[in-house]
């Protein structure tokens, strides 16, 4: 495992332990315990807040329309993938919530799925999925 991957995994492990000490995440996730279609944007905003904390990327950069640096775009792609796969939102809903087109979400999901062949990257995505599932554990009970 490369030093960068090890550092990222250690950071994610620490973030997983302290995620509920982040007020914007816990407030957001609790607010969504009664979810319906009107809350798709709120769900995606919460996922973006989680990504911002986990990957130490500016929430403003993640929400910025248009092209971004590769590192910011990759974090956003992971977020779109996790929102679709873990939370079960459709690609069109994820696109609306992330300010992107459905085909952009489809591209991100295919790209992240292909990249998961790398065990280090897969571990990062699995940890992100797990943290997102924990943050939205009340979402499943509401549906």
PDB file of C-alpha atoms in Angstrom:
ATOM      1  CA  UNK A   1       0.000   0.000   0.000  1.00  0.00           C
ATOM      2  CA  UNK A   2       1.370   3.402  -0.928  1.00  0.00           C
ATOM      3  CA  UNK A   3       2.051   6.042   1.693  1.00  0.00           C
ATOM      4  CA  UNK A   4      -0.677   8.275   0.252  1.00  0.00           C
ATOM      5  CA  UNK A   5      -3.270   5.490   0.390  1.00  0.00           C
ATOM      6  CA  UNK A   6      -2.262   4.597   3.932  1.00  0.00           C
ATOM      7  CA  UNK A   7      -2.552   8.233   4.986  1.00  0.00           C
ATOM      8  CA  UNK A   8      -5.991   8.523   3.339  1.00  0.00           C
ATOM      9  CA  UNK A   9      -7.248   5.340   5.003  1.00  0.00           C
ATOM     10  CA  UNK A  10      -5.960   6.435   8.404  1.00  0.00           C
ATOM     11  CA  UNK A  11      -7.654   9.802   7.966  1.00  0.00           C
ATOM     12  CA  UNK A  12     -10.919   8.114   6.948  1.00  0.00           C
ATOM     13  CA  UNK A  13     -10.720   5.727   9.919  1.00  0.00           C
ATOM     14  CA  UNK A  14     -10.274   8.676  12.280  1.00  0.00           C
ATOM     15  CA  UNK A  15     -13.125  10.525  10.552  1.00  0.00           C
ATOM     16  CA  UNK A  16     -15.395   7.502  10.924  1.00  0.00           C
ATOM     17  CA  UNK A  17     -14.783   7.528  14.684  1.00  0.00           C
ATOM     18  CA  UNK A  18     -15.491  11.241  15.044  1.00  0.00           C
ATOM     19  CA  UNK A  19     -18.139  11.821  12.366  1.00  0.00           C
ATOM     20  CA  UNK A  20     -20.918  12.594  14.806  1.00  0.00           C
ATOM     21  CA  UNK A  21     -18.837  15.303  16.421  1.00  0.00           C
ATOM     22  CA  UNK A  22     -19.397  17.299  13.228  1.00  0.00           C
ATOM     23  CA  UNK A  23     -22.535  19.382  13.908  1.00  0.00           C
ATOM     24  CA  UNK A  24     -23.410  20.065  10.259  1.00  0.00           C
ATOM     25  CA  UNK A  25     -23.513  16.321   9.539  1.00  0.00           C
ATOM     26  CA  UNK A  26     -25.513  15.181  12.567  1.00  0.00           C
ATOM     27  CA  UNK A  27     -27.985  18.046  12.226  1.00  0.00           C
ATOM     28  CA  UNK A  28     -28.419  17.327   8.530  1.00  0.00           C
ATOM     29  CA  UNK A  29     -28.865  13.564   8.954  1.00  0.00           C
ATOM     30  CA  UNK A  30     -31.350  13.950  11.821  1.00  0.00           C
ATOM     31  CA  UNK A  31     -33.343  16.511   9.855  1.00  0.00           C
ATOM     32  CA  UNK A  32     -33.859  13.908   7.128  1.00  0.00           C
ATOM     33  CA  UNK A  33     -35.379  11.160   9.237  1.00  0.00           C
ATOM     34  CA  UNK A  34     -38.678  11.719   7.360  1.00  0.00           C
ATOM     35  CA  UNK A  35     -37.507  11.574   3.739  1.00  0.00           C
ATOM     36  CA  UNK A  36     -39.550  11.962   0.587  1.00  0.00           C
ATOM     37  CA  UNK A  37     -38.799  13.132  -2.963  1.00  0.00           C
ATOM     38  CA  UNK A  38     -38.706  16.785  -1.887  1.00  0.00           C
ATOM     39  CA  UNK A  39     -35.613  16.086   0.221  1.00  0.00           C
ATOM     40  CA  UNK A  40     -33.298  14.816  -2.522  1.00  0.00           C
ATOM     41  CA  UNK A  41     -31.359  18.084  -2.600  1.00  0.00           C
ATOM     42  CA  UNK A  42     -31.040  18.040   1.188  1.00  0.00           C
ATOM     43  CA  UNK A  43     -29.742  14.459   1.105  1.00  0.00           C
ATOM     44  CA  UNK A  44     -27.135  15.349  -1.509  1.00  0.00           C
ATOM     45  CA  UNK A  45     -26.115  18.438   0.477  1.00  0.00           C
ATOM     46  CA  UNK A  46     -25.573  16.224   3.515  1.00  0.00           C
ATOM     47  CA  UNK A  47     -23.474  13.800   1.470  1.00  0.00           C
ATOM     48  CA  UNK A  48     -21.410  16.736   0.207  1.00  0.00           C
ATOM     49  CA  UNK A  49     -20.893  17.850   3.817  1.00  0.00           C
ATOM     50  CA  UNK A  50     -19.760  14.332   4.737  1.00  0.00           C
ATOM     51  CA  UNK A  51     -17.354  14.254   1.783  1.00  0.00           C
ATOM     52  CA  UNK A  52     -15.992  17.638   2.753  1.00  0.00           C
ATOM     53  CA  UNK A  53     -15.161  16.391   6.253  1.00  0.00           C
ATOM     54  CA  UNK A  54     -13.871  12.975   5.193  1.00  0.00           C
ATOM     55  CA  UNK A  55     -11.624  14.129   2.390  1.00  0.00           C
ATOM     56  CA  UNK A  56     -10.771  17.578   3.751  1.00  0.00           C
ATOM     57  CA  UNK A  57     -12.072  19.278   0.604  1.00  0.00           C
ATOM     58  CA  UNK A  58     -13.928  22.570   0.574  1.00  0.00           C
ATOM     59  CA  UNK A  59     -17.690  22.171   0.376  1.00  0.00           C
ATOM     60  CA  UNK A  60     -17.714  25.197  -1.891  1.00  0.00           C
ATOM     61  CA  UNK A  61     -15.336  23.434  -4.314  1.00  0.00           C
ATOM     62  CA  UNK A  62     -17.501  20.294  -4.274  1.00  0.00           C
ATOM     63  CA  UNK A  63     -20.635  22.315  -5.054  1.00  0.00           C
ATOM     64  CA  UNK A  64     -19.029  24.509  -7.710  1.00  0.00           C
ATOM     65  CA  UNK A  65     -20.677  24.169 -11.119  1.00  0.00           C
ATOM     66  CA  UNK A  66     -18.493  23.323 -14.064  1.00  0.00           C
ATOM     67  CA  UNK A  67     -15.139  21.616 -14.122  1.00  0.00           C
ATOM     68  CA  UNK A  68     -12.949  21.212 -11.059  1.00  0.00           C
ATOM     69  CA  UNK A  69      -9.474  19.945 -10.306  1.00  0.00           C
ATOM     70  CA  UNK A  70      -9.073  16.194 -10.647  1.00  0.00           C
ATOM     71  CA  UNK A  71      -8.894  15.651  -6.884  1.00  0.00           C
ATOM     72  CA  UNK A  72     -12.117  17.580  -6.221  1.00  0.00           C
ATOM     73  CA  UNK A  73     -13.880  15.919  -9.154  1.00  0.00           C
ATOM     74  CA  UNK A  74     -12.836  12.467  -7.891  1.00  0.00           C
ATOM     75  CA  UNK A  75     -14.258  13.155  -4.426  1.00  0.00           C
ATOM     76  CA  UNK A  76     -17.500  14.396  -6.020  1.00  0.00           C
ATOM     77  CA  UNK A  77     -17.627  11.254  -8.193  1.00  0.00           C
ATOM     78  CA  UNK A  78     -17.217   9.071  -5.113  1.00  0.00           C
ATOM     79  CA  UNK A  79     -20.055  11.026  -3.517  1.00  0.00           C
ATOM     80  CA  UNK A  80     -22.346  10.567  -6.504  1.00  0.00           C
ATOM     81  CA  UNK A  81     -21.549   6.849  -6.594  1.00  0.00           C
ATOM     82  CA  UNK A  82     -22.165   6.396  -2.859  1.00  0.00           C
ATOM     83  CA  UNK A  83     -25.385   8.420  -2.970  1.00  0.00           C
ATOM     84  CA  UNK A  84     -26.698   6.262  -5.796  1.00  0.00           C
ATOM     85  CA  UNK A  85     -25.515   2.881  -4.509  1.00  0.00           C
ATOM     86  CA  UNK A  86     -25.758   3.253  -0.729  1.00  0.00           C
ATOM     87  CA  UNK A  87     -28.732   5.583  -0.396  1.00  0.00           C
ATOM     88  CA  UNK A  88     -30.589   4.266  -3.443  1.00  0.00           C
ATOM     89  CA  UNK A  89     -31.309   7.574  -5.148  1.00  0.00           C
ATOM     90  CA  UNK A  90     -31.786   7.395  -8.903  1.00  0.00           C
ATOM     91  CA  UNK A  91     -29.086   8.820 -11.155  1.00  0.00           C
ATOM     92  CA  UNK A  92     -31.440  11.634 -12.164  1.00  0.00           C
ATOM     93  CA  UNK A  93     -32.068  12.501  -8.488  1.00  0.00           C
ATOM     94  CA  UNK A  94     -28.343  12.404  -7.696  1.00  0.00           C
ATOM     95  CA  UNK A  95     -27.693  14.630 -10.705  1.00  0.00           C
ATOM     96  CA  UNK A  96     -30.226  17.196  -9.506  1.00  0.00           C
ATOM     97  CA  UNK A  97     -28.849  17.090  -5.976  1.00  0.00           C
ATOM     98  CA  UNK A  98     -25.231  17.484  -7.066  1.00  0.00           C
ATOM     99  CA  UNK A  99     -26.023  20.119  -9.714  1.00  0.00           C
ATOM    100  CA  UNK A 100     -24.995  17.795 -12.511  1.00  0.00           C
ATOM    101  CA  UNK A 101     -26.625  15.935 -15.378  1.00  0.00           C
ATOM    102  CA  UNK A 102     -27.836  12.328 -15.086  1.00  0.00           C
ATOM    103  CA  UNK A 103     -25.252  11.252 -17.643  1.00  0.00           C
ATOM    104  CA  UNK A 104     -22.495  12.801 -15.508  1.00  0.00           C
ATOM    105  CA  UNK A 105     -23.678  10.681 -12.578  1.00  0.00           C
ATOM    106  CA  UNK A 106     -23.746   7.610 -14.812  1.00  0.00           C
ATOM    107  CA  UNK A 107     -20.167   8.334 -15.929  1.00  0.00           C
ATOM    108  CA  UNK A 108     -19.070   8.801 -12.298  1.00  0.00           C
ATOM    109  CA  UNK A 109     -20.688   5.536 -11.199  1.00  0.00           C
ATOM    110  CA  UNK A 110     -19.064   3.572 -14.033  1.00  0.00           C
ATOM    111  CA  UNK A 111     -15.701   5.200 -13.372  1.00  0.00           C
ATOM    112  CA  UNK A 112     -15.753   4.551  -9.617  1.00  0.00           C
ATOM    113  CA  UNK A 113     -16.932   0.975 -10.154  1.00  0.00           C
ATOM    114  CA  UNK A 114     -14.027   0.358 -12.535  1.00  0.00           C
ATOM    115  CA  UNK A 115     -11.556   1.977 -10.127  1.00  0.00           C
ATOM    116  CA  UNK A 116     -12.689  -0.317  -7.315  1.00  0.00           C
ATOM    117  CA  UNK A 117     -10.524  -3.035  -8.861  1.00  0.00           C
ATOM    118  CA  UNK A 118      -7.668  -1.324  -7.010  1.00  0.00           C
ATOM    119  CA  UNK A 119      -7.824  -2.700  -3.427  1.00  0.00           C
ATOM    120  CA  UNK A 120      -6.648   0.582  -1.867  1.00  0.00           C
ATOM    121  CA  UNK A 121      -9.234   2.644  -3.722  1.00  0.00           C
ATOM    122  CA  UNK A 122     -11.915   0.053  -2.949  1.00  0.00           C
ATOM    123  CA  UNK A 123     -11.123   0.351   0.757  1.00  0.00           C
ATOM    124  CA  UNK A 124     -11.557   4.137   0.584  1.00  0.00           C
ATOM    125  CA  UNK A 125     -14.909   3.782  -1.199  1.00  0.00           C
ATOM    126  CA  UNK A 126     -16.087   1.081   1.251  1.00  0.00           C
ATOM    127  CA  UNK A 127     -15.245   3.304   4.203  1.00  0.00           C
ATOM    128  CA  UNK A 128     -17.091   6.229   2.584  1.00  0.00           C
ATOM    129  CA  UNK A 129     -20.100   3.973   1.993  1.00  0.00           C
ATOM    130  CA  UNK A 130     -20.017   2.807   5.597  1.00  0.00           C
ATOM    131  CA  UNK A 131     -19.811   6.344   7.003  1.00  0.00           C
ATOM    132  CA  UNK A 132     -22.635   7.508   4.736  1.00  0.00           C
ATOM    133  CA  UNK A 133     -24.779   4.543   5.754  1.00  0.00           C
ATOM    134  CA  UNK A 134     -24.148   5.361   9.417  1.00  0.00           C
ATOM    135  CA  UNK A 135     -25.039   9.008   8.879  1.00  0.00           C
ATOM    136  CA  UNK A 136     -28.287   8.069   7.134  1.00  0.00           C
ATOM    137  CA  UNK A 137     -29.218   5.031   9.221  1.00  0.00           C
ATOM    138  CA  UNK A 138     -32.585   6.655  10.027  1.00  0.00           C
ATOM    139  CA  UNK A 139     -33.302   7.055   6.321  1.00  0.00           C
ATOM    140  CA  UNK A 140     -33.900   3.313   5.839  1.00  0.00           C
ATOM    141  CA  UNK A 141     -36.318   3.180   8.757  1.00  0.00           C
ATOM    142  CA  UNK A 142     -38.341   6.067   7.327  1.00  0.00           C
ATOM    143  CA  UNK A 143     -38.896   4.509   3.932  1.00  0.00           C
TER     144      UNK A 143
END
